[in-house]
Amino acid sequence: PGDGESTVSYNGKPIKYFPVAYRHPEYWQKIMEETKGTGNMLCSVEMFEESERRHPLQEDEKIRVENIHGHVLMVGAKDDTLWNAYKDVQRMDERLKSIPHACTYDALTYEYGTHFVFPESMIKMVLPFGSKFILGKLFKSAKEHPEECRKTRMDIDRKVQQVLKNW
């Protein structure tokens, strides 16, 4: 999309979006600057934080999670280097606590888990061999806190299985 254009539409109409602070090619330059020397595959948390400093999140840019009719499972980890999913899960949790909604939900936040906060069984399916090594190569936190990240994925696995069982 060009400047001021949405990347997503519904019924032919653009959906309101949260603008990122930088455009191409500066967007990727900022990501590469932030990533350099971190030991992570990619880092862009600061770019998104800068975007929010420049343009505080507006009501019409928020995900209307309250309109979902079903069970919502929101997951985020503090050590996510791509964006602050931890903060976003907290925001959606606060939103659901403050307004009427038809959904049931779980807001799961963890200290460790990286950007790949997936159920452990899913990681094992996708990476049947060497998942610990590969995740450690992608994310510094997975290398420094492998057991904590594994425990997060195991907990997510249990909770997803429970949600599916209840469903």
Short mmCIF file of C-alpha atoms in Angstrom, two decimals:
data_model
loop_
_atom_site.label_atom_id
_atom_site.label_comp_id
_atom_site.label_asym_id
_atom_site.label_seq_id
_atom_site.Cartn_x
_atom_site.Cartn_y
_atom_site.Cartn_z
CA PRO A 1 0.00 0.00 0.00
CA GLY A 2 0.98 3.59 -0.49
CA ASP A 3 1.08 6.23 2.21
CA GLY A 4 -2.28 6.47 3.96
CA GLU A 5 -3.60 3.24 2.41
CA SER A 6 -4.88 0.21 4.30
CA THR A 7 -3.47 -3.25 3.53
CA VAL A 8 -6.79 -4.97 4.30
CA SER A 9 -10.34 -4.40 3.10
CA TYR A 10 -13.74 -5.86 3.98
CA ASN A 11 -16.62 -5.82 1.49
CA GLY A 12 -14.47 -3.65 -0.78
CA LYS A 13 -13.92 -0.97 1.87
CA PRO A 14 -10.50 -0.37 3.49
CA ILE A 15 -10.22 -1.32 7.14
CA LYS A 16 -8.86 1.32 9.49
CA TYR A 17 -5.31 0.56 10.50
CA PHE A 18 -2.55 1.67 12.81
CA PRO A 19 0.08 3.53 10.78
CA VAL A 20 3.71 2.46 11.15
CA ALA A 21 6.18 5.29 11.70
CA TYR A 22 8.34 4.44 8.72
CA ARG A 23 7.75 3.68 5.02
CA HIS A 24 9.82 1.68 2.57
CA PRO A 25 12.85 1.70 2.37
CA GLU A 26 13.31 3.30 5.81
CA TYR A 27 11.01 0.65 7.35
CA TRP A 28 13.48 -2.17 6.61
CA GLN A 29 16.46 0.01 7.44
CA LYS A 30 15.02 0.61 10.92
CA ILE A 31 14.37 -3.10 11.39
CA MET A 32 17.93 -3.94 10.35
CA GLU A 33 19.33 -1.23 12.66
CA GLU A 34 17.32 -2.57 15.59
CA THR A 35 18.26 -6.17 14.77
CA LYS A 36 21.99 -5.55 14.36
CA GLY A 37 24.00 -7.16 17.14
CA THR A 38 21.01 -8.41 19.14
CA GLY A 39 21.38 -12.12 18.39
CA ASN A 40 17.80 -12.22 17.06
CA MET A 41 16.60 -13.08 13.57
CA LEU A 42 14.67 -9.78 13.49
CA CYS A 43 13.80 -6.99 15.91
CA SER A 44 11.13 -4.40 15.36
CA VAL A 45 9.61 -3.73 18.80
CA GLU A 46 11.13 -0.25 19.00
CA MET A 47 9.84 0.61 15.54
CA PHE A 48 6.30 -0.22 16.66
CA GLU A 49 6.77 1.64 19.95
CA GLU A 50 7.96 4.68 17.96
CA SER A 51 4.91 4.34 15.73
CA GLU A 52 2.67 4.52 18.79
CA ARG A 53 4.58 7.48 20.21
CA ARG A 54 4.02 9.33 16.92
CA HIS A 55 0.42 8.22 16.53
CA PRO A 56 -1.35 7.11 19.73
CA LEU A 57 -3.65 4.17 19.04
CA GLN A 58 -7.17 5.35 18.17
CA GLU A 59 -10.39 3.53 19.05
CA ASP A 60 -11.25 2.84 15.40
CA GLU A 61 -7.83 1.19 14.90
CA LYS A 62 -8.31 -1.36 17.68
CA ILE A 63 -9.29 -4.95 17.03
CA ARG A 64 -12.95 -5.34 18.00
CA VAL A 65 -12.33 -8.57 19.86
CA GLU A 66 -15.67 -8.13 21.63
CA ASN A 67 -17.45 -8.88 18.35
CA ILE A 68 -16.01 -12.38 18.11
CA HIS A 69 -18.67 -15.00 18.87
CA GLY A 70 -16.69 -17.88 20.24
CA HIS A 71 -13.67 -18.53 22.37
CA VAL A 72 -10.65 -16.28 21.90
CA LEU A 73 -7.17 -17.36 22.96
CA MET A 74 -4.75 -14.42 23.10
CA VAL A 75 -1.07 -15.17 23.71
CA GLY A 76 1.96 -12.91 24.10
CA ALA A 77 5.43 -13.04 25.61
CA LYS A 78 7.52 -10.17 26.99
CA ASP A 79 10.57 -11.36 25.06
CA ASP A 80 8.89 -11.06 21.64
CA THR A 81 11.35 -9.08 19.52
CA LEU A 82 9.02 -8.37 16.60
CA TRP A 83 6.19 -6.51 18.34
CA ASN A 84 4.82 -6.10 21.83
CA ALA A 85 2.19 -8.84 21.74
CA TYR A 86 2.39 -8.97 25.55
CA LYS A 87 1.09 -5.39 25.76
CA ASP A 88 -1.52 -6.05 23.06
CA VAL A 89 -2.90 -9.06 24.94
CA GLN A 90 -3.14 -6.92 28.06
CA ARG A 91 -4.99 -4.23 26.09
CA MET A 92 -7.49 -6.71 24.68
CA ASP A 93 -7.99 -8.22 28.14
CA GLU A 94 -8.70 -4.76 29.61
CA ARG A 95 -11.02 -4.00 26.70
CA LEU A 96 -13.04 -7.17 27.30
CA LYS A 97 -13.18 -6.47 31.03
CA SER A 98 -14.58 -2.99 30.40
CA ILE A 99 -17.29 -3.56 27.78
CA PRO A 100 -20.09 -6.06 27.11
CA HIS A 101 -19.08 -8.95 24.87
CA ALA A 102 -20.38 -12.30 23.70
CA CYS A 103 -17.06 -14.16 23.64
CA THR A 104 -15.27 -16.22 26.20
CA TYR A 105 -11.52 -15.84 26.26
CA ASP A 106 -8.16 -16.58 27.80
CA ALA A 107 -5.49 -13.88 27.93
CA LEU A 108 -2.17 -15.65 28.31
CA THR A 109 0.97 -13.62 28.94
CA TYR A 110 4.42 -15.00 29.62
CA GLU A 111 7.86 -13.70 30.47
CA TYR A 112 9.53 -16.04 27.96
CA GLY A 113 8.37 -17.65 24.74
CA THR A 114 9.74 -15.36 21.98
CA HIS A 115 7.63 -14.44 18.99
CA PHE A 116 6.92 -18.16 18.53
CA VAL A 117 4.43 -18.58 21.38
CA PHE A 118 2.97 -21.73 19.88
CA PRO A 119 1.94 -24.97 21.54
CA GLU A 120 4.94 -27.26 22.08
CA SER A 121 3.26 -30.02 20.05
CA MET A 122 2.98 -27.65 17.09
CA ILE A 123 6.68 -26.71 17.33
CA LYS A 124 7.55 -30.44 17.40
CA MET A 125 5.41 -31.03 14.29
CA VAL A 126 6.99 -28.17 12.36
CA LEU A 127 10.51 -28.76 13.68
CA PRO A 128 10.67 -32.47 14.61
CA PHE A 129 14.45 -32.35 15.03
CA GLY A 130 16.61 -29.61 16.47
CA SER A 131 13.83 -27.24 17.53
CA LYS A 132 15.85 -26.03 20.53
CA PHE A 133 18.84 -25.29 18.28
CA ILE A 134 16.77 -23.59 15.55
CA LEU A 135 14.77 -21.45 17.98
CA GLY A 136 18.03 -20.48 19.69
CA LYS A 137 19.41 -19.35 16.33
CA LEU A 138 16.30 -17.28 15.59
CA PHE A 139 15.80 -15.70 19.01
CA LYS A 140 18.39 -14.76 21.63
CA SER A 141 15.90 -15.34 24.45
CA ALA A 142 15.28 -18.92 23.25
CA LYS A 143 19.03 -19.51 23.44
CA GLU A 144 19.42 -17.88 26.86
CA HIS A 145 16.15 -19.22 28.38
CA PRO A 146 15.41 -22.49 26.56
CA GLU A 147 13.72 -24.19 29.51
CA GLU A 148 11.51 -21.21 30.32
CA CYS A 149 10.46 -20.93 26.66
CA ARG A 150 9.73 -24.67 26.54
CA LYS A 151 7.62 -24.42 29.72
CA THR A 152 5.66 -21.56 28.13
CA ARG A 153 4.97 -23.66 25.03
CA MET A 154 3.96 -26.64 27.21
CA ASP A 155 1.54 -24.43 29.15
CA ILE A 156 0.07 -23.06 25.92
CA ASP A 157 -0.28 -26.63 24.65
CA ARG A 158 -2.24 -27.63 27.78
CA LYS A 159 -4.48 -24.57 27.56
CA VAL A 160 -5.21 -25.01 23.84
CA GLN A 161 -6.06 -28.68 24.44
CA GLN A 162 -8.39 -27.68 27.29
CA VAL A 163 -10.12 -25.03 25.15
CA LEU A 164 -10.64 -27.59 22.36
CA LYS A 165 -11.87 -30.20 24.83
CA ASN A 166 -14.40 -27.74 26.29
CA TRP A 167 -15.50 -26.74 22.81
#
